[in-house]
Amino acid sequence: MLSAPAARTGPVVAASLLLVVLVLSPVVFVAGALSPARASDSDTDHDTWGQAAAVVDERLHSALTKYEDGDTAGAASGFQSAYHSSYKASNMSAAVSETLGEDVAEDHREKFDALRTAAYSLGNDQVLSEGVAGLSQEVTEAATQLDATADLAGPRDYAQEQAAVIASQRAEIQASRTSVNEGRGDRTWTVVAQEMTELINQGVEEAQAGDGEAGAALVNDAYYGYYEKLGFEKTVMAAISGSRVSEVENQFKVVRKAMVAQDSTGDTGDVAEQARLLTTMLAEDAAALDGGAGEISPVRAFLSGSFGQAFLILLREGLEAILVVAAVIAYLVKAGMRNRVRYIYLGVALGLAASGVVALLFSVLFNSASAHQEVLEGVVALAAMVMLLFTSSWMLSKSSVESWNRYIKDRTEASVSQGGVWALASLSFLAVFREGAETVMFYQALLALDPGGSASVWQGFAAGAAALVAIFLLIRFTSVRIPLRPFFLVTSAMMAVLVVVFAGGGVHALLEGDVVPATYIEGWPTYDYLGVYPYVETLAAQAAMAVVVVGLALVSAVRRHRAAVEAQPESSRQEAEAVDRHGAYDSRDSETPQGAEAAEAAEAAQDVEEGTGTRRPDSDY
């Protein structure tokens, strides 16, 4: 027959394994379901360059039609699309530059840009009509020359040849290194930085053409769709520094603000300069991450590889939730309410399910990368902060033996205990939900951008899950053996620290979502794990919550002291005062009835304080 401790250990281990399954299921399902396929080859799927030129002509005339209908913004976007999505995406730009000369390709680009710029203003009908006709004819003539070039393949085969050349060059570069860093998928971080730079430069062009909002939107695409989603931010934080991440994030904000501001001022000079500074930062960080021969250490290779990224993402995002959930479960066991632990697991399960649903919604509605994600994360973090503050203060109030014994007696009232349990279940839900959706999106990006390394991603995930379970079990099994007062003091202190961390992280997420204005403090260090960022707003929020936490702790201490004094018999108070005056306890006082009663009460309290006093029967644990 199993002993009581052994009998209690089995369900806990089973519950822990169930927790891992709950974590695995939504992440595996949603991340796999949301992983987009590789980009389509439709832009290069042409037999001849004449066919590619026909697509360019079609898009140019479509944009002209929008302009004639009065849609200036749509026309400008159409001309830009004709260049980027047809002329350039089909590799016609590269083929023209290679075969007919760079000056011809540059002349075409300038004419595309002139059409886009003219489309923003009314009254340019004739200019645009003549410009479209002239450019379309030039592109068609260039395509005819390309098709007549004997040793030049058509768009489809040309694209395959270019891909093979790029792959060969990348292999040579990687082979020259002592350690390989693949960046995201088959792209180095330098390539990712170049893609961000292209988007930012397009944003500058939009702003200079008079549409600062459109320019800022493109910069946002670079930030949310590349810097955050592809793991550039997390990798820089791990391999370079958190302060560098904050510096770059602030520069993104500066560029966006400059673009929006120039709509009213008309000054585009600052926009170009700030954008140049941002793209320089990105290029420098990418070069540092990619490294050179002999520069990539094993630690950096781990941090930037698929396994390391998957491991660190889960560990980072799940650690705070595990700490909260483990502390809450330990409290319920300590209170003899083991049968209520299932509500906490229910909160965890609902948090994971909600994370998967929200990640799916963001993928469908906002392409998984937008300010909406940051706003949601910020709101949930602040809600969790309030719950943590309440729970921390409540646990601190139970840190005295007298308060705890009084609570154990009062908890038989179902309304009180049931309400408290549901509050704790809500806390576990928020703790998991806060990080869950973001975790799913990170894994979606890892799987989509490195399909060849999916095994490494899931190995990293499994290692991270194992680490979280180990942490959970460590807290779960050691906390119930800690005497009451230290347990509640340590638990409430841990939650109080998380209150301050969540305050900084929540406000920072709102800053990233542009909900709260940001005031950057240059030179201030960044500690992401502590929620410390170089912004006046985040630091002010943390300082305010630190004051609240300390204030509540002081109020709780005063109340406990008053309650202890009021509960103490008059003779015991006199005895305590005598001890305070003389610095010692006279054992002869215990010979009196009142003294013996006080001594016995003190001894009983000490027994409970050391974990050896009155406890609930094992059947209640």
Coordinates of C-alpha atoms in Angstrom, one line a residue:
M1 CA 0.0 0.0 0.0
L2 CA 1.3 3.4 -0.9
S3 CA 2.2 5.9 1.8
A4 CA 0.3 9.2 2.0
P5 CA 3.1 11.3 0.6
A6 CA 3.6 8.8 -2.3
A7 CA -0.1 8.7 -3.0
R8 CA -0.1 12.5 -3.2
T9 CA 2.9 12.6 -5.4
G10 CA 1.4 10.6 -8.2
P11 CA -1.5 13.0 -9.0
V12 CA 0.9 16.0 -8.9
V13 CA 3.3 14.4 -11.4
A14 CA 0.3 13.4 -13.6
A15 CA -1.0 16.9 -13.4
S16 CA 2.4 18.3 -14.3
L17 CA 2.6 16.1 -17.4
L18 CA -1.0 17.1 -18.3
L19 CA 0.2 20.7 -18.1
V20 CA 2.9 20.0 -20.6
V21 CA 0.4 18.3 -23.0
L22 CA -1.9 21.4 -22.6
V23 CA 1.1 23.6 -23.5
L24 CA 2.1 21.4 -26.4
S25 CA -1.3 21.0 -28.0
P26 CA -2.3 24.6 -28.9
V27 CA 1.2 25.6 -29.8
V28 CA 1.8 22.6 -32.1
F29 CA -1.7 22.9 -33.7
V30 CA -1.9 26.6 -34.1
A31 CA 1.7 27.2 -35.1
G32 CA 1.5 24.5 -37.6
A33 CA -1.8 25.6 -39.0
L34 CA -0.7 29.2 -39.3
S35 CA 2.7 28.5 -40.9
P36 CA 2.4 30.1 -44.3
A37 CA 3.7 28.4 -47.4
R38 CA 6.7 29.6 -49.3
A39 CA 6.2 32.7 -51.5
S40 CA 4.6 32.0 -54.9
D41 CA 6.6 32.0 -58.0
S42 CA 3.8 33.6 -60.0
D43 CA 5.8 36.9 -60.5
T44 CA 8.4 35.0 -62.5
D45 CA 6.2 32.4 -64.1
H46 CA 6.6 33.7 -67.7
D47 CA 8.0 32.0 -70.8
T48 CA 9.2 35.3 -72.3
W49 CA 10.2 38.8 -71.1
G50 CA 7.4 40.1 -73.4
Q51 CA 4.9 38.4 -71.1
A52 CA 6.4 40.0 -68.1
A53 CA 6.3 43.4 -69.8
A54 CA 2.6 42.9 -70.6
V55 CA 1.9 42.5 -66.9
V56 CA 3.7 45.7 -66.2
D57 CA 1.7 47.5 -68.9
E58 CA -1.5 46.1 -67.4
R59 CA -0.7 47.4 -63.9
L60 CA 0.4 50.8 -65.2
H61 CA -2.9 51.3 -67.1
S62 CA -4.9 50.0 -64.1
A63 CA -3.2 52.7 -61.9
L64 CA -4.0 55.4 -64.5
T65 CA -7.6 54.4 -64.5
K66 CA -7.7 54.8 -60.7
Y67 CA -6.3 58.3 -61.1
E68 CA -8.9 59.2 -63.7
D69 CA -11.6 58.0 -61.3
G70 CA -10.2 60.4 -58.6
D71 CA -8.4 57.8 -56.4
T72 CA -5.0 59.5 -56.2
A73 CA -3.7 57.4 -53.3
G74 CA -4.8 54.2 -55.1
A75 CA -3.2 55.4 -58.3
A76 CA 0.1 56.1 -56.5
S77 CA 0.0 52.7 -54.9
G78 CA -0.7 51.1 -58.2
F79 CA 2.3 52.7 -59.9
Q80 CA 4.5 51.6 -57.0
S81 CA 3.1 48.1 -57.3
A82 CA 3.8 48.0 -61.1
Y83 CA 7.4 48.7 -60.3
H84 CA 8.0 46.5 -57.2
S85 CA 5.5 43.6 -57.8
S86 CA 6.0 43.3 -61.6
Y87 CA 9.0 45.0 -63.1
K88 CA 11.3 44.2 -60.2
A89 CA 9.7 41.0 -58.8
S90 CA 9.9 39.4 -62.3
N91 CA 13.7 40.0 -62.3
M92 CA 13.2 42.2 -65.4
S93 CA 15.0 45.1 -63.6
A94 CA 18.0 42.8 -63.0
A95 CA 18.0 41.4 -66.5
V96 CA 17.8 44.9 -68.1
S97 CA 20.7 46.1 -65.9
E98 CA 22.7 43.0 -66.7
T99 CA 22.0 43.0 -70.5
L100 CA 21.1 46.5 -71.6
G101 CA 23.0 48.5 -68.9
E102 CA 22.5 49.9 -65.4
D103 CA 21.7 53.3 -66.8
V104 CA 18.6 51.9 -68.7
A105 CA 17.3 50.1 -65.5
E106 CA 17.9 53.3 -63.5
D107 CA 16.0 55.4 -66.1
H108 CA 13.1 53.0 -65.9
R109 CA 13.1 53.3 -62.1
E110 CA 13.1 57.1 -62.2
K111 CA 10.1 57.1 -64.6
F112 CA 8.1 54.7 -62.4
D113 CA 8.9 57.0 -59.4
A114 CA 7.9 60.1 -61.4
L115 CA 4.5 58.5 -62.2
R116 CA 3.9 57.6 -58.5
T117 CA 4.8 61.2 -57.4
A118 CA 2.6 62.9 -60.0
A119 CA -0.3 60.7 -59.0
Y120 CA -0.6 62.3 -55.6
S121 CA -1.7 65.6 -57.1
L122 CA -4.9 66.4 -59.1
G123 CA -4.6 68.0 -62.6
N124 CA -1.9 65.7 -63.9
D125 CA -4.0 63.7 -66.2
Q126 CA -2.1 64.5 -69.4
V127 CA 1.3 64.1 -67.7
L128 CA 0.3 60.7 -66.4
S129 CA -1.3 59.5 -69.6
E130 CA 1.8 60.4 -71.6
G131 CA 4.1 59.0 -69.0
V132 CA 2.3 55.7 -68.8
A133 CA 2.3 55.4 -72.6
G134 CA 6.0 56.3 -72.9
L135 CA 7.2 54.0 -70.1
S136 CA 5.1 51.1 -71.2
Q137 CA 6.6 51.4 -74.7
E138 CA 10.1 51.5 -73.3
V139 CA 9.6 48.5 -71.1
T140 CA 8.1 46.6 -74.1
E141 CA 11.0 47.5 -76.3
A142 CA 13.5 46.4 -73.6
A143 CA 11.6 43.1 -73.2
T144 CA 11.9 42.5 -77.0
Q145 CA 15.7 43.0 -76.8
L146 CA 15.9 40.7 -73.8
D147 CA 14.0 37.9 -75.7
A148 CA 16.4 38.4 -78.6
T149 CA 19.5 37.9 -76.5
A150 CA 20.5 34.3 -77.2
D151 CA 22.3 33.5 -73.9
L152 CA 19.6 35.1 -71.7
A153 CA 17.0 32.7 -70.2
G154 CA 13.3 33.6 -69.9
P155 CA 11.9 34.9 -66.6
R156 CA 11.1 31.5 -65.2
D157 CA 14.5 29.9 -65.9
Y158 CA 16.3 33.2 -65.1
A159 CA 14.8 33.2 -61.6
Q160 CA 16.0 29.6 -61.0
E161 CA 19.5 30.5 -62.2
Q162 CA 19.6 33.5 -59.9
A163 CA 18.4 31.3 -57.0
A164 CA 21.1 28.8 -57.7
V165 CA 23.8 31.5 -57.9
I166 CA 22.7 33.0 -54.6
A167 CA 22.6 29.6 -52.9
S168 CA 26.1 28.8 -54.1
Q169 CA 27.5 32.2 -52.9
R170 CA 25.8 31.7 -49.5
A171 CA 27.3 28.2 -49.2
E172 CA 30.8 29.6 -49.9
I173 CA 30.4 32.3 -47.3
Q174 CA 29.1 29.9 -44.7
A175 CA 31.8 27.3 -45.5
S176 CA 34.5 30.0 -44.7
R177 CA 33.1 30.4 -41.2
T178 CA 34.0 28.3 -38.1
S179 CA 30.4 28.2 -37.2
V180 CA 27.3 28.6 -39.3
N181 CA 24.6 31.1 -38.6
E182 CA 21.6 30.7 -40.9
G183 CA 19.7 33.8 -39.7
R184 CA 16.0 33.2 -40.4
G185 CA 15.5 30.2 -42.6
D186 CA 17.8 30.4 -45.6
R187 CA 18.5 34.1 -45.1
T188 CA 21.2 35.7 -43.1
W189 CA 20.4 38.5 -40.7
T190 CA 22.1 40.9 -43.2
V191 CA 19.5 39.9 -45.8
V192 CA 16.7 40.4 -43.3
A193 CA 18.1 43.9 -42.5
Q194 CA 18.2 44.6 -46.2
E195 CA 14.6 43.7 -46.6
M196 CA 13.7 46.0 -43.7
T197 CA 15.8 48.8 -45.2
E198 CA 13.9 48.4 -48.5
L199 CA 10.6 48.9 -46.7
I200 CA 11.9 51.8 -44.7
N201 CA 13.2 53.5 -47.9
Q202 CA 9.8 53.0 -49.5
G203 CA 8.3 54.7 -46.5
V204 CA 10.7 57.6 -46.9
E205 CA 9.6 57.9 -50.5
E206 CA 5.9 57.9 -49.5
A207 CA 6.6 60.6 -46.9
Q208 CA 8.6 62.7 -49.3
A209 CA 5.7 62.4 -51.8
G210 CA 3.4 63.9 -49.2
D211 CA 1.9 60.9 -47.5
G212 CA 3.5 60.6 -44.1
E213 CA 0.9 58.2 -42.8
A214 CA 1.6 55.7 -45.6
G215 CA 5.3 56.0 -44.9
A216 CA 4.8 55.4 -41.2
A217 CA 2.7 52.3 -42.1
L218 CA 5.6 50.9 -44.1
V219 CA 8.0 51.5 -41.2
N220 CA 5.5 49.7 -39.0
D221 CA 5.6 46.7 -41.5
A222 CA 9.3 46.6 -41.1
Y223 CA 9.2 46.7 -37.3
Y224 CA 6.3 44.2 -36.6
G225 CA 6.7 42.0 -39.7
Y226 CA 10.5 41.7 -39.6
Y227 CA 12.2 43.1 -36.5
E228 CA 9.8 41.5 -34.1
K229 CA 8.3 38.6 -35.9
L230 CA 11.4 37.1 -37.5
G231 CA 13.3 37.1 -34.1
F232 CA 15.7 40.0 -35.0
E233 CA 14.8 41.8 -31.7
K234 CA 15.1 38.7 -29.5
T235 CA 18.4 37.7 -31.1
V236 CA 19.9 41.2 -30.7
M237 CA 18.8 41.2 -27.0
A238 CA 20.4 37.8 -26.4
A239 CA 23.6 38.3 -28.4
I240 CA 24.3 42.0 -28.2
S241 CA 22.3 43.8 -25.4
G242 CA 18.8 44.8 -24.4
S243 CA 19.9 48.4 -24.4
R244 CA 20.7 48.1 -28.1
V245 CA 17.2 46.8 -28.7
S246 CA 15.7 49.7 -26.9
E247 CA 17.8 52.2 -28.9
V248 CA 16.7 50.7 -32.2
E249 CA 13.0 50.5 -31.1
N250 CA 13.1 54.2 -30.2
Q251 CA 14.7 55.0 -33.6
F252 CA 11.8 53.2 -35.2
K253 CA 9.4 55.5 -33.2
V254 CA 11.5 58.6 -34.2
V255 CA 11.2 57.8 -37.9
R256 CA 7.5 57.2 -37.7
K257 CA 6.9 60.4 -35.8
A258 CA 9.0 62.4 -38.3
M259 CA 7.0 61.0 -41.2
V260 CA 3.7 61.9 -39.6
A261 CA 4.9 65.3 -38.5
Q262 CA 6.2 66.3 -41.9
D263 CA 2.6 66.1 -43.2
S264 CA 2.0 69.4 -41.5
T265 CA 5.4 70.9 -41.6
G266 CA 6.4 69.8 -45.1
D267 CA 10.0 69.2 -43.9
T268 CA 11.2 65.9 -45.3
G269 CA 14.9 66.4 -44.6
D270 CA 14.7 65.1 -41.1
V271 CA 12.7 62.0 -42.3
A272 CA 15.5 60.9 -44.6
E273 CA 18.2 61.5 -42.0
Q274 CA 16.4 59.6 -39.2
A275 CA 15.7 56.8 -41.6
R276 CA 19.3 56.6 -42.7
L277 CA 20.3 56.4 -39.0
L278 CA 17.8 53.5 -38.4
T279 CA 18.9 51.5 -41.4
T280 CA 22.6 52.0 -40.4
M281 CA 21.7 50.5 -36.9
L282 CA 20.0 47.5 -38.5
A283 CA 22.9 46.9 -40.8
E284 CA 25.4 47.1 -38.0
D285 CA 23.4 44.7 -35.8
A286 CA 22.9 42.2 -38.6
A287 CA 26.6 42.2 -39.4
A288 CA 27.3 41.6 -35.7
L289 CA 24.9 38.7 -35.6
D290 CA 26.1 37.1 -38.8
G291 CA 29.7 37.6 -37.8
G292 CA 32.7 36.7 -39.9
A293 CA 35.4 33.9 -39.9
G294 CA 36.0 32.8 -36.4
E295 CA 33.7 35.4 -34.8
I296 CA 30.7 33.3 -34.0
S297 CA 31.0 31.7 -30.6
P298 CA 29.1 28.6 -29.6
V299 CA 27.0 30.6 -27.2
R300 CA 26.0 33.1 -30.0
A301 CA 25.4 30.2 -32.4
F302 CA 23.0 28.6 -29.8
L303 CA 21.2 31.9 -29.2
S304 CA 20.6 32.6 -32.9
G305 CA 20.0 29.0 -34.0
S306 CA 16.5 27.4 -34.4
F307 CA 17.0 25.2 -31.3
G308 CA 18.2 28.0 -29.1
Q309 CA 15.5 30.4 -30.3
A310 CA 12.8 27.9 -29.7
F311 CA 14.2 27.0 -26.3
L312 CA 14.6 30.6 -25.1
I313 CA 11.2 31.8 -26.4
L314 CA 9.3 29.2 -24.4
L315 CA 11.5 29.6 -21.3
R316 CA 11.3 33.4 -21.5
E317 CA 7.5 33.6 -22.2
G318 CA 6.5 30.7 -19.9
L319 CA 8.7 31.4 -16.8
E320 CA 6.5 34.2 -15.3
A321 CA 3.3 32.1 -15.9
I322 CA 4.9 29.0 -14.3
L323 CA 6.0 31.1 -11.2
V324 CA 2.5 32.5 -10.7
V325 CA 0.7 29.2 -11.3
A326 CA 3.1 27.2 -9.0
A327 CA 2.8 29.8 -6.2
V328 CA -1.0 29.7 -6.4
I329 CA -1.2 25.9 -6.3
A330 CA 1.3 25.8 -3.4
Y331 CA -1.0 28.1 -1.5
L332 CA -4.1 26.0 -2.1
V333 CA -2.2 22.9 -0.9
K334 CA -0.9 24.8 2.1
A335 CA -4.5 25.8 2.9
G336 CA -5.7 22.2 2.7
M337 CA -7.8 23.0 -0.4
R338 CA -6.1 20.4 -2.7
N339 CA -9.5 19.6 -4.2
R340 CA -9.6 23.2 -5.6
V341 CA -6.4 22.9 -7.5
R342 CA -8.3 21.7 -10.5
Y343 CA -9.7 25.2 -10.9
I344 CA -6.2 26.5 -11.3
Y345 CA -5.5 23.9 -14.0
L346 CA -8.8 24.9 -15.6
G347 CA -7.6 28.5 -15.7
V348 CA -4.3 27.4 -17.3
A349 CA -6.1 25.3 -19.9
L350 CA -8.5 28.2 -20.8
G351 CA -5.5 30.6 -21.0
L352 CA -3.8 28.3 -23.5
A353 CA -7.0 27.8 -25.5
A354 CA -7.6 31.6 -25.6
S355 CA -4.0 32.1 -26.7
G356 CA -4.5 29.8 -29.7
V357 CA -7.7 31.5 -30.6
V358 CA -6.3 35.0 -30.4
A359 CA -3.2 34.0 -32.3
L360 CA -5.5 32.6 -35.1
L361 CA -7.5 35.8 -35.1
F362 CA -4.5 38.0 -35.3
S363 CA -3.1 35.9 -38.1
V364 CA -6.4 36.3 -40.1
L365 CA -7.2 39.9 -39.3
F366 CA -3.9 41.5 -38.8
N367 CA -1.4 39.2 -40.5
S368 CA 0.1 38.2 -37.1
A369 CA 2.2 41.3 -36.9
S370 CA 0.8 44.6 -35.9
A371 CA 0.3 47.1 -33.1
H372 CA -2.9 45.4 -32.1
Q373 CA -0.9 42.5 -30.7
E374 CA 1.2 44.8 -28.6
V375 CA -1.9 46.6 -27.3
L376 CA -3.6 43.3 -26.3
E377 CA -0.4 42.1 -24.6
G378 CA -0.1 45.4 -22.7
V379 CA -3.8 45.4 -21.5
V380 CA -3.6 41.8 -20.4
A381 CA -0.2 42.4 -18.6
L382 CA -1.7 45.3 -16.6
A383 CA -4.8 43.3 -15.8
A384 CA -2.5 40.5 -14.5
M385 CA -0.6 43.1 -12.5
V386 CA -3.7 44.2 -10.7
M387 CA -4.6 40.6 -9.9
L388 CA -1.0 39.9 -8.7
L389 CA -1.1 43.0 -6.5
F390 CA -4.4 41.9 -4.9
T391 CA -3.1 38.3 -4.4
S392 CA 0.3 39.4 -3.0
S393 CA -1.4 41.8 -0.5
W394 CA -3.8 39.1 0.5
M395 CA -1.1 36.5 1.1
L396 CA 1.0 39.0 3.0
S397 CA -2.0 39.5 5.4
K398 CA -2.0 35.8 6.1
S399 CA 1.7 35.6 7.0
S400 CA 1.1 35.6 10.7
V401 CA 0.2 32.4 12.5
E402 CA -2.9 34.0 14.1
S403 CA -4.2 35.3 10.8
W404 CA -3.6 32.0 9.1
N405 CA -5.4 30.0 11.8
R406 CA -8.3 32.5 11.7
Y407 CA -8.5 32.1 8.0
I408 CA -8.5 28.3 8.1
K409 CA -11.5 28.5 10.5
D410 CA -13.3 31.1 8.4
R411 CA -12.7 29.3 5.0
T412 CA -15.4 26.8 5.8
E413 CA -17.9 29.4 4.6
A414 CA -18.3 28.4 1.0
S415 CA -19.0 31.8 -0.4
V416 CA -15.6 33.2 0.8
S417 CA -13.5 30.2 -0.2
Q418 CA -15.2 29.7 -3.5
G419 CA -14.9 33.3 -4.5
G420 CA -11.2 33.3 -3.5
V421 CA -10.5 30.2 -5.6
W422 CA -12.2 31.6 -8.7
A423 CA -10.1 34.8 -8.2
L424 CA -6.9 32.6 -8.2
A425 CA -8.2 30.7 -11.2
S426 CA -8.6 34.0 -13.0
L427 CA -5.1 34.9 -12.1
S428 CA -3.7 31.7 -13.6
F429 CA -5.7 32.3 -16.7
L430 CA -4.3 35.8 -17.2
A431 CA -0.8 34.7 -16.4
V432 CA -0.9 32.1 -19.2
F433 CA -2.9 34.2 -21.6
R434 CA -0.6 37.1 -21.3
E435 CA 2.3 35.3 -23.0
G436 CA 0.5 32.5 -24.8
A437 CA -0.6 34.2 -28.0
E438 CA 2.8 35.9 -28.5
T439 CA 4.5 32.5 -28.0
V440 CA 2.3 30.8 -30.6
M441 CA 3.1 33.6 -33.1
F442 CA 6.9 33.3 -32.5
Y443 CA 6.7 29.6 -33.2
Q444 CA 4.7 30.2 -36.3
A445 CA 7.4 32.5 -37.6
L446 CA 10.2 30.0 -36.7
L447 CA 8.4 27.1 -38.5
A448 CA 7.4 29.2 -41.5
L449 CA 10.9 30.8 -42.0
D450 CA 13.0 27.7 -41.3
P451 CA 11.0 24.7 -42.6
G452 CA 14.2 22.7 -43.0
G453 CA 15.0 23.2 -39.3
S454 CA 11.6 22.2 -37.9
A455 CA 13.1 19.3 -36.0
S456 CA 15.4 21.7 -34.2
V457 CA 12.5 24.0 -33.4
W458 CA 10.5 21.2 -31.8
Q459 CA 13.6 19.9 -30.0
G460 CA 14.1 23.4 -28.5
F461 CA 10.5 23.5 -27.6
A462 CA 10.7 20.2 -25.8
A463 CA 13.8 21.3 -23.9
G464 CA 12.1 24.5 -22.9
A465 CA 8.9 22.6 -21.8
A466 CA 11.0 20.2 -19.7
A467 CA 12.8 23.1 -18.0
L468 CA 9.5 24.8 -17.2
V469 CA 8.1 21.6 -15.7
A470 CA 11.2 21.1 -13.6
I471 CA 10.9 24.6 -12.2
F472 CA 7.2 24.0 -11.6
L473 CA 7.8 20.7 -9.7
L474 CA 10.6 22.2 -7.7
I475 CA 8.4 25.0 -6.4
R476 CA 5.4 22.7 -6.0
F477 CA 7.2 20.1 -3.9
T478 CA 9.5 22.3 -1.8
S479 CA 7.0 25.1 -1.0
V480 CA 4.6 22.8 1.0
R481 CA 7.4 21.9 3.4
I482 CA 8.2 25.5 4.1
P483 CA 6.9 26.9 7.5
L484 CA 3.9 29.1 7.1
R485 CA 5.3 32.6 7.8
P486 CA 8.4 32.2 5.4
F487 CA 6.1 30.6 2.8
F488 CA 3.7 33.5 2.7
L489 CA 6.4 36.2 3.0
V490 CA 8.5 34.7 0.1
T491 CA 5.4 34.0 -2.1
S492 CA 4.0 37.5 -1.6
A493 CA 7.4 39.1 -2.1
M494 CA 7.8 37.1 -5.4
M495 CA 4.4 38.3 -6.6
A496 CA 5.1 41.8 -5.5
V497 CA 8.3 41.8 -7.7
L498 CA 6.2 40.4 -10.6
V499 CA 3.7 43.3 -10.1
V500 CA 6.6 45.7 -10.8
V501 CA 7.8 43.6 -13.7
F502 CA 4.3 43.4 -15.3
A503 CA 3.9 47.2 -14.8
G504 CA 7.0 47.9 -16.9
G505 CA 6.2 45.2 -19.4
G506 CA 2.6 46.2 -19.8
V507 CA 3.3 49.9 -20.3
H508 CA 6.2 49.1 -22.7
A509 CA 3.8 47.0 -24.8
L510 CA 1.4 50.0 -25.0
L511 CA 4.4 52.2 -26.0
E512 CA 5.2 49.8 -28.8
G513 CA 1.6 49.9 -29.9
D514 CA 1.7 53.7 -30.0
V515 CA -1.1 53.9 -27.4
V516 CA 1.0 55.8 -24.9
P517 CA 3.5 58.5 -25.9
A518 CA 7.1 57.5 -25.3
T519 CA 9.8 59.6 -23.7
Y520 CA 13.1 57.9 -24.4
I521 CA 16.0 58.2 -21.8
E522 CA 19.3 57.9 -23.7
G523 CA 21.8 55.8 -21.9
W524 CA 19.4 54.1 -19.4
P525 CA 20.0 50.3 -19.3
T526 CA 17.4 47.8 -20.5
Y527 CA 16.6 44.6 -18.5
D528 CA 13.8 42.9 -20.3
Y529 CA 13.4 40.2 -17.7
L530 CA 12.7 42.8 -15.0
G531 CA 10.5 44.9 -17.2
V532 CA 13.0 47.8 -17.1
Y533 CA 13.2 49.9 -20.2
P534 CA 14.7 53.4 -21.0
Y535 CA 11.4 55.2 -21.1
V536 CA 10.0 57.7 -18.6
E537 CA 6.6 56.1 -18.8
T538 CA 7.7 52.5 -18.0
L539 CA 10.0 53.7 -15.1
A540 CA 7.2 55.9 -13.7
A541 CA 4.7 53.0 -13.8
Q542 CA 7.2 50.7 -12.0
A543 CA 8.1 53.4 -9.4
A544 CA 4.4 54.0 -8.8
M545 CA 3.7 50.3 -8.3
A546 CA 6.7 49.8 -6.1
V547 CA 5.4 52.6 -3.9
V548 CA 2.0 50.9 -3.8
V549 CA 3.5 47.5 -3.0
V550 CA 5.7 48.9 -0.2
G551 CA 2.7 50.9 1.1
L552 CA 0.5 47.8 1.2
A553 CA 3.2 45.8 3.0
L554 CA 3.5 48.5 5.6
V555 CA -0.2 48.7 6.1
S556 CA -0.4 44.9 6.4
A557 CA 2.4 44.9 9.0
V558 CA 0.7 47.6 11.1
R559 CA -2.6 45.7 10.9
R560 CA -1.0 42.4 12.0
H561 CA 0.7 44.1 14.9
R562 CA -2.5 45.7 16.0
A563 CA -4.5 42.5 15.7
A564 CA -1.8 40.7 17.7
V565 CA -1.9 43.3 20.5
E566 CA -5.7 43.3 20.7
A567 CA -5.8 39.5 20.8
Q568 CA -3.2 39.3 23.6
P569 CA -4.6 39.1 27.2
E570 CA -3.9 42.0 29.5
S571 CA -1.5 40.0 31.6
S572 CA 0.4 38.9 28.5
R573 CA 0.7 42.5 27.3
Q574 CA 2.1 43.5 30.7
E575 CA 4.5 40.5 30.5
A576 CA 5.5 41.6 26.9
E577 CA 6.1 45.1 28.1
A578 CA 8.2 43.8 31.0
V579 CA 10.3 41.8 28.5
D580 CA 10.7 44.9 26.4
R581 CA 11.9 46.8 29.5
H582 CA 14.2 44.3 30.9
G583 CA 15.3 42.4 27.7
A584 CA 14.5 39.0 29.3
Y585 CA 11.6 36.8 30.2
D586 CA 11.4 35.8 33.9
S587 CA 10.5 32.1 33.9
R588 CA 9.1 32.5 37.4
D589 CA 6.2 34.4 35.8
S590 CA 5.0 31.2 34.3
E591 CA 4.3 29.9 37.7
T592 CA 1.2 32.2 37.8
P593 CA -1.9 31.0 36.0
Q594 CA -1.8 33.9 33.6
G595 CA 1.9 33.4 32.9
A596 CA 1.5 29.6 32.3
E597 CA -1.3 30.3 29.8
A598 CA 0.8 32.9 27.9
A599 CA 3.8 30.5 27.8
E600 CA 1.7 27.7 26.5
A601 CA 0.2 29.9 23.8
A602 CA 3.6 31.1 22.7
E603 CA 4.9 27.5 22.5
A604 CA 1.9 26.5 20.4
A605 CA 2.4 29.4 18.1
Q606 CA 6.1 28.6 17.7
D607 CA 5.2 25.0 16.8
V608 CA 2.9 26.1 14.0
E609 CA 5.5 28.7 12.8
E610 CA 8.0 25.8 12.4
G611 CA 5.5 23.7 10.5
T612 CA 5.0 21.2 13.3
G613 CA 1.8 22.6 14.8
T614 CA -1.9 22.2 14.0
R615 CA -2.5 21.1 10.4
R616 CA -5.3 19.8 8.3
P617 CA -5.5 16.0 8.1
D618 CA -3.7 14.3 5.2
S619 CA -7.1 13.6 3.6
D620 CA -7.6 17.3 3.1
Y621 CA -4.3 17.8 1.3

